[in-house]
XYZ file of C-alpha atoms in Angstrom:
529
model
C 95.093 75.554 103.840
C 95.317 72.857 106.633
C 92.635 71.470 108.434
C 92.145 72.661 111.988
C 92.209 69.426 113.623
C 95.596 70.299 115.270
C 94.135 72.688 117.210
C 90.778 70.966 117.786
C 92.732 68.497 119.452
C 93.361 70.557 122.168
C 89.830 71.937 122.863
C 86.480 70.586 123.583
C 85.390 68.897 120.596
C 82.736 71.646 120.618
C 85.288 74.162 120.306
C 86.662 72.164 117.710
C 83.438 71.926 115.592
C 82.935 75.909 115.314
C 86.840 76.251 114.669
C 86.643 73.776 112.175
C 83.529 74.640 110.323
C 84.856 78.422 109.551
C 87.812 77.048 107.860
C 85.882 74.452 105.613
C 83.645 77.112 105.168
C 86.173 79.444 103.646
C 88.270 76.266 102.038
C 87.942 76.974 98.126
C 89.053 74.159 96.555
C 89.551 73.662 92.717
C 86.378 72.372 91.901
C 84.752 75.367 93.980
C 87.013 77.580 92.048
C 86.313 76.325 88.472
C 82.278 76.650 89.487
C 82.588 80.424 90.129
C 84.407 81.127 87.400
C 81.897 79.120 85.439
C 79.088 81.095 86.513
C 81.498 84.381 85.784
C 81.680 83.233 81.983
C 77.758 83.589 81.828
C 76.866 86.536 83.829
C 79.473 87.889 81.708
C 77.501 86.644 78.187
C 74.205 87.560 79.896
C 75.493 91.458 80.094
C 76.711 91.591 77.025
C 73.630 90.490 75.304
C 71.526 92.430 77.411
C 70.918 95.610 79.234
C 69.478 95.733 83.418
C 72.122 93.122 83.892
C 73.602 93.145 87.340
C 76.851 92.277 86.193
C 76.284 95.267 83.480
C 79.512 94.941 81.158
C 78.897 98.770 79.452
C 80.234 99.831 76.722
C 83.065 102.840 76.871
C 82.820 103.349 73.051
C 86.810 103.579 73.509
C 88.039 101.752 69.979
C 91.235 103.125 70.109
C 93.968 102.443 73.323
C 97.602 104.096 73.260
C 100.671 102.990 72.010
C 103.062 104.520 74.406
C 104.176 106.617 71.307
C 102.250 109.567 71.918
C 103.004 112.624 73.118
C 101.061 115.840 73.942
C 99.691 117.418 76.615
C 96.348 116.368 78.409
C 93.913 117.604 81.221
C 92.505 115.005 83.750
C 89.794 115.967 86.212
C 89.058 112.673 88.657
C 86.597 112.543 91.020
C 85.733 109.855 92.918
C 85.130 110.354 96.925
C 85.962 113.097 99.249
C 88.714 114.780 97.502
C 88.683 115.494 93.021
C 91.694 115.519 91.552
C 92.726 117.988 88.671
C 95.855 116.713 86.580
C 97.870 117.661 83.908
C 99.720 114.491 81.903
C 102.619 115.254 79.646
C 102.811 112.561 77.567
C 106.756 111.547 76.064
C 105.969 109.613 73.525
C 108.517 106.538 74.864
C 106.202 104.844 77.151
C 106.674 107.687 79.946
C 104.843 110.724 81.549
C 104.827 113.182 83.400
C 102.499 114.146 85.977
C 101.441 117.475 87.731
C 98.165 117.494 90.140
C 96.148 118.914 92.696
C 94.089 117.906 95.314
C 90.874 120.151 96.263
C 88.201 118.937 99.078
C 84.743 118.433 98.220
C 82.114 119.558 100.899
C 79.734 117.591 102.237
C 77.951 121.121 101.309
C 78.377 120.278 98.288
C 77.920 116.714 97.759
C 74.148 116.832 98.731
C 73.838 120.339 98.049
C 72.220 121.394 93.871
C 74.642 119.673 90.731
C 75.392 123.127 89.504
C 77.519 124.161 92.534
C 78.995 121.161 92.962
C 80.014 121.084 88.886
C 80.700 124.530 89.348
C 83.270 124.347 91.970
C 84.646 121.876 90.142
C 85.606 124.175 87.210
C 86.742 126.601 89.241
C 89.175 124.265 90.752
C 89.919 123.278 87.188
C 90.601 127.610 86.740
C 92.583 127.464 89.675
C 95.022 124.688 88.442
C 94.919 126.452 85.174
C 95.721 129.543 86.540
C 98.577 128.579 89.174
C 102.232 129.084 87.836
C 103.221 125.626 87.372
C 100.335 124.469 84.640
C 99.871 124.978 81.416
C 97.362 126.692 79.520
C 95.533 126.447 76.586
C 97.443 127.539 73.511
C 96.157 131.310 71.697
C 92.318 130.155 70.309
C 92.077 126.518 71.322
C 90.224 124.344 73.983
C 92.398 122.387 76.218
C 91.314 119.009 76.482
C 90.153 117.509 79.030
C 89.263 113.568 80.498
C 87.288 112.920 83.072
C 87.570 109.725 85.802
C 84.225 109.936 87.198
C 83.346 106.649 89.764
C 79.976 106.761 90.077
C 77.531 104.365 88.398
C 76.948 105.762 84.518
C 74.918 104.895 81.614
C 77.481 105.794 78.884
C 75.969 106.570 75.365
C 79.245 107.840 73.482
C 82.817 108.355 75.139
C 82.075 112.436 75.295
C 78.477 111.488 77.049
C 77.223 109.037 80.198
C 73.746 109.398 82.217
C 74.010 108.917 86.012
C 72.129 106.394 87.210
C 72.799 106.861 90.895
C 74.793 108.561 93.574
C 76.885 107.305 95.451
C 79.868 107.353 98.117
C 77.927 109.711 100.281
C 77.329 112.206 97.675
C 73.232 112.976 96.868
C 73.641 116.426 94.602
C 70.520 117.148 93.658
C 69.389 116.929 89.416
C 72.206 115.261 88.899
C 70.853 111.870 88.554
C 69.452 111.104 85.032
C 71.392 114.079 83.595
C 74.819 114.062 80.839
C 77.638 113.904 83.138
C 79.620 115.553 80.524
C 76.882 118.235 79.866
C 76.849 119.165 83.782
C 80.514 119.779 83.111
C 80.897 121.712 79.978
C 77.877 123.714 81.054
C 80.376 124.672 84.073
C 83.447 125.113 82.276
C 81.406 127.744 79.677
C 80.090 129.929 82.738
C 83.281 130.306 83.773
C 84.548 130.928 80.411
C 87.501 128.345 80.525
C 89.222 127.010 77.642
C 88.235 123.583 78.226
C 86.421 120.608 76.771
C 85.429 117.480 78.394
C 86.175 115.055 75.951
C 86.028 111.913 77.409
C 84.248 110.033 80.220
C 85.791 107.164 81.658
C 85.472 104.670 84.637
C 88.573 104.397 86.885
C 89.016 100.755 85.879
C 89.331 101.480 82.395
C 91.606 104.581 82.973
C 93.597 101.629 84.712
C 93.944 99.838 81.294
C 94.745 102.498 79.231
C 97.184 103.911 81.421
C 98.607 100.076 81.328
C 98.799 99.858 78.081
C 100.559 102.890 77.447
C 102.916 102.163 79.836
C 103.343 98.411 78.897
C 102.457 99.068 75.300
C 98.895 97.442 75.397
C 97.232 95.830 77.862
C 93.717 93.135 77.922
C 92.260 94.137 81.149
C 92.837 96.810 83.500
C 91.660 96.091 87.444
C 90.658 97.561 89.955
C 91.560 95.904 94.117
C 90.690 97.970 96.270
C 88.224 99.200 98.257
C 86.456 98.465 95.459
C 86.692 95.601 92.938
C 85.748 95.872 89.213
C 87.209 95.479 85.699
C 87.510 96.311 82.019
C 88.938 94.433 79.448
C 88.982 94.670 75.417
C 85.431 92.857 74.096
C 85.028 91.978 70.343
C 82.558 93.822 69.047
C 80.339 90.661 67.668
C 79.654 89.542 70.821
C 78.492 93.620 72.321
C 75.293 92.329 71.019
C 73.066 94.595 72.714
C 74.921 97.597 70.774
C 72.432 99.213 68.685
C 75.064 100.879 66.729
C 74.923 98.312 63.684
C 77.676 100.389 61.864
C 79.828 100.199 64.597
C 79.361 96.385 65.018
C 79.712 95.889 61.528
C 83.252 97.229 61.826
C 84.211 94.123 63.063
C 86.798 96.130 65.538
C 86.583 95.649 68.997
C 85.868 98.432 72.249
C 86.779 98.409 75.750
C 84.150 97.532 78.395
C 83.166 98.331 81.633
C 82.150 95.033 83.748
C 80.757 96.148 86.281
C 82.030 92.894 88.585
C 81.569 94.090 91.748
C 77.922 93.065 90.905
C 79.011 89.559 90.044
C 76.348 86.853 91.619
C 73.912 89.246 93.426
C 71.820 86.423 94.025
C 75.006 84.683 96.231
C 74.087 80.961 94.214
C 77.301 80.193 93.429
C 79.555 82.364 95.857
C 80.623 80.565 99.097
C 78.994 82.584 101.308
C 78.821 82.043 105.132
C 77.182 83.492 107.971
C 79.688 85.973 108.206
C 79.185 87.470 105.093
C 75.163 87.725 105.413
C 75.912 89.116 108.812
C 77.866 92.013 106.866
C 75.247 92.037 103.665
C 72.568 92.354 105.818
C 73.560 95.373 107.926
C 75.008 97.060 104.772
C 73.451 100.012 103.185
C 72.620 97.964 99.695
C 71.742 94.311 100.831
C 71.844 91.951 98.069
C 73.869 94.740 95.733
C 77.474 94.308 95.279
C 77.783 90.658 96.443
C 81.129 90.050 94.624
C 82.823 93.246 96.007
C 81.785 92.182 99.477
C 83.607 89.156 99.216
C 86.422 90.695 97.486
C 87.114 94.456 98.246
C 89.522 96.025 101.089
C 86.371 97.986 102.554
C 84.558 94.861 103.644
C 87.649 92.709 104.542
C 87.817 93.623 108.017
C 83.895 93.381 108.806
C 84.052 89.385 107.643
C 86.997 88.748 110.207
C 85.349 91.105 112.699
C 82.577 88.935 112.600
C 84.934 85.836 112.935
C 86.399 87.286 115.772
C 82.940 88.015 117.640
C 81.635 84.878 117.265
C 84.510 83.296 118.703
C 84.913 85.672 121.869
C 81.551 84.909 122.219
C 81.365 81.384 121.446
C 79.406 79.014 124.080
C 79.727 77.522 127.064
C 82.991 78.906 126.789
C 84.874 82.161 124.984
C 87.442 80.893 122.123
C 88.956 84.043 122.162
C 90.477 86.982 124.393
C 88.841 85.553 127.702
C 84.957 86.632 126.035
C 86.281 90.270 125.987
C 86.333 93.326 123.741
C 88.587 95.528 124.736
C 88.294 98.965 124.385
C 85.143 98.231 122.141
C 86.387 98.283 118.781
C 85.485 94.972 118.297
C 81.769 96.059 118.692
C 81.850 99.270 116.358
C 80.500 98.309 112.664
C 83.320 98.161 110.480
C 84.994 98.669 113.910
C 88.273 96.578 112.437
C 89.641 98.228 109.438
C 91.288 95.557 106.762
C 94.912 97.725 107.367
C 94.336 95.832 110.650
C 94.401 92.729 108.955
C 97.444 93.599 106.884
C 99.657 94.820 110.019
C 98.968 90.975 111.177
C 100.264 89.334 108.475
C 103.125 91.747 107.968
C 104.064 91.594 111.529
C 103.913 87.790 111.412
C 106.518 88.156 108.199
C 108.759 90.654 110.036
C 111.173 92.117 107.709
C 112.174 89.489 105.296
C 110.595 90.020 101.846
C 107.922 88.812 100.022
C 109.841 86.546 97.628
C 111.907 84.755 99.963
C 110.460 81.388 101.341
C 109.868 81.564 105.416
C 108.164 78.839 107.845
C 104.644 79.787 106.917
C 104.327 83.939 105.449
C 101.206 83.355 104.432
C 98.513 80.393 103.089
C 100.500 77.946 102.976
C 99.984 74.518 104.201
C 101.750 74.940 107.490
C 99.900 78.317 108.543
C 98.762 77.163 112.105
C 100.815 73.467 111.958
C 103.864 75.078 112.467
C 103.213 76.743 115.370
C 101.766 73.577 117.311
C 98.894 75.290 117.715
C 97.419 71.056 118.627
C 98.541 70.882 122.052
C 99.869 74.776 122.568
C 102.300 75.479 124.543
C 104.524 78.161 124.789
C 107.804 76.422 125.871
C 107.134 74.357 123.072
C 107.563 77.792 120.434
C 110.278 78.152 118.097
C 112.645 81.423 119.381
C 111.368 82.635 115.525
C 107.655 81.355 116.325
C 107.190 83.521 119.290
C 108.594 86.156 118.099
C 106.332 86.342 115.565
C 103.773 85.685 117.851
C 104.555 88.880 120.251
C 104.838 91.305 117.052
C 100.953 89.985 116.433
C 100.111 90.473 119.981
C 101.643 93.977 119.654
C 99.301 95.190 117.048
C 96.299 93.059 118.664
C 97.080 95.480 121.558
C 97.278 98.840 119.756
C 94.881 98.236 117.244
C 91.864 96.314 118.638
C 92.243 98.552 121.869
C 93.381 95.516 124.501
C 96.469 98.168 125.889
C 94.384 98.676 128.984
C 94.072 94.869 129.447
C 96.848 93.200 128.141
C 96.399 90.122 129.738
C 92.954 89.042 127.729
C 95.237 88.395 124.836
C 97.526 85.067 124.200
C 99.836 83.993 122.418
C 97.376 81.468 121.124
C 94.621 84.476 120.278
C 97.222 86.517 118.512
C 97.582 83.085 116.155
C 94.100 82.155 116.058
C 93.792 86.338 115.163
C 96.016 85.523 112.841
C 94.212 82.693 110.910
C 91.101 84.733 110.724
C 92.360 87.556 108.919
C 94.047 84.821 106.409
C 91.097 83.226 106.013
C 89.115 86.438 104.755
C 92.252 87.596 102.445
C 93.190 84.353 101.038
C 89.668 83.633 99.876
C 89.468 87.685 98.438
C 92.965 86.745 96.847
C 91.241 83.738 95.030
C 87.684 85.095 94.237
C 90.032 87.473 92.603
C 92.116 85.158 90.371
C 88.418 83.564 89.365
C 87.471 86.940 88.043
C 91.292 87.360 85.811
C 90.676 83.961 84.216
C 86.752 84.710 83.671
C 88.505 87.388 81.652
C 91.291 85.545 80.118
C 88.933 82.837 78.985
C 86.197 84.593 77.612
C 88.425 86.348 75.459
C 90.166 83.424 73.760
C 93.425 83.379 75.420
C 92.689 80.451 78.062
C 90.941 77.200 78.144
C 89.291 76.495 81.365
C 90.689 73.294 83.624
C 93.502 72.788 80.496
C 97.016 74.297 80.437
C 97.261 74.722 76.631
C 99.152 77.701 76.672
C 98.015 81.133 75.227
C 95.169 80.362 72.780
C 94.774 83.839 71.700
C 98.270 85.347 70.603
C 96.957 88.734 69.298
C 97.246 90.485 73.323
C 100.089 89.429 73.612
C 102.701 92.547 73.584
C 106.327 92.720 72.615
C 107.455 91.190 76.109
C 105.641 87.744 75.054
C 103.353 88.434 77.967
C 99.896 88.583 78.296
C 99.456 92.413 80.291
C 97.226 93.195 83.140
C 96.999 96.619 84.459
C 96.089 96.907 87.852
C 95.758 99.558 90.812
C 93.922 99.420 94.595
C 95.414 98.997 98.232
C 95.026 94.919 98.123
C 97.105 94.670 95.407
C 99.820 96.754 95.664
C 99.998 96.798 100.067
C 98.302 93.408 101.273
C 101.021 90.915 101.813
C 100.787 88.103 99.282
C 97.678 88.995 97.953
C 99.185 88.984 94.351
C 100.390 85.318 95.202
C 97.191 84.711 96.043
C 95.546 85.354 93.335
C 97.773 84.173 91.021
C 97.573 80.373 92.623
C 94.050 80.732 91.990
C 94.395 81.608 88.647
C 96.868 79.078 87.704
C 94.572 75.733 88.983
C 92.292 77.601 86.968
C 93.505 78.314 83.295
C 97.277 76.099 84.117
C 100.727 77.423 84.955
C 101.894 78.149 81.394
C 99.232 81.019 80.853
C 99.492 82.606 84.509
C 102.979 83.022 84.008
C 102.836 84.548 80.390
C 100.004 87.245 82.749
C 102.043 90.127 83.509
C 100.351 91.723 86.384
C 101.588 95.372 86.649
C 100.440 98.627 88.241
C 99.651 100.937 86.501
C 100.615 104.166 87.296
C 98.205 106.679 88.300
C 95.290 105.570 86.578
C 92.371 107.037 87.298
C 94.476 110.339 86.557
C 96.544 109.517 83.882
C 93.569 107.041 81.956
C 91.782 110.374 81.962
C 94.135 112.033 79.967
C 94.528 109.352 77.981
C 90.657 109.018 76.704
C 91.108 112.872 76.464
C 93.961 111.299 73.992
C 91.708 109.046 72.318
C 88.809 111.718 71.498
C 91.020 114.385 70.091
C 93.653 111.887 67.965
C 92.716 107.825 68.144
C 96.261 106.920 66.734
C 96.462 103.377 67.766
C 93.255 100.884 66.725
C 92.111 98.124 68.893
């Protein structure tokens, strides 16, 4: 990333120092990336050896993955927020599937009432889905197997058993924490006399891994890069030393584990913390927790950017942005700047050109600001393309940040600086995400840190000669060039040979299909890890 000297030359020394300082704090060179990845490896080792670690490395008790050849119809129930989904997944046996689904609203009353009322509602929703004209029913005398995606912290003790550690996302249903989630759901099914049996409990990252395994014929890692971030990967049972099941460990096989990497480096001893991150953490509902997630996930990137913009608006003795004003007040509102606004800024800059097409400074390349000649910013010196790009960014600012009533407060230089701030934050998030992926590849023996030896562990290579990584989430799916920056970081850490062999595939409906595949594994287990 280019230094801000080009801007600084035309500003008072104090202003230039502010901008230079911000850019320096967000810069991640190879040394920093390597240090972070090394810390990742250390925390993975601790999570495998001991319970109670921040990066928990939770056993899932899934010791088989689908090959893509399985057939059957399974139910899935996905609860993770305001909506719940009931799905019927038909596996076709050729790496493809068909999906029917229905969404149901979870009211605030259900979220905060008695757990029995919540789980009765889940059972009623499954019943409504099954009795609809489009859904299949259970064969005569048999129960339909169902997989549950439950995106809350759970200590899993078996594939079909797990105790809720705490509610998140606005849920606070009474008499659920500490209880077996599968039993609560199954009891509700039994009260309703439904021929449905919950046979598998999976996390959304586990679902992503299972879904990608089915469609791609195998996968090492499933990762979420969206509102939150986490990963699940295939681990050698011999390394899972905290697991007390000696019979299972002695089998010499493997198990999918849920890394819970959103809590990586909660001490912030290694993460590149800035004052803008500290403000976010201090004002969050969980200070000093989920540190990595607060650097990487879509829930927080807009807030970090907002903190940067406010610092520039409030700069003294002279504001560096928007004439010192905040528009309609969006920027004064906690979490008022959504990460979608950042994406809108990047899309406005890039225009209609495809992501893969080289352009003059589409995202995070060396000429990011130098190409705009911001050192001696003069509208007359801008190329027509640069002017059009900044005008589009300005329109996003006027609309999304509430400056439509006072457009005179937003200059083209302001547009360039806003885009610079968005790029700083998003690029750092993507590169840190690359550290997480690199750590899993190194830990599993597929790659070496700091060398370019190629793939070392061939057993994770699929029929296409690739190491498959399943991903899901709005950042990796929609944010311009997020994957490009993640790959850049990955290549720096483990070399281009392995990076180019990593196949990053969007897992198709991981939370729904993955739960159904969990049910398949529980009932058939036709492929072994």
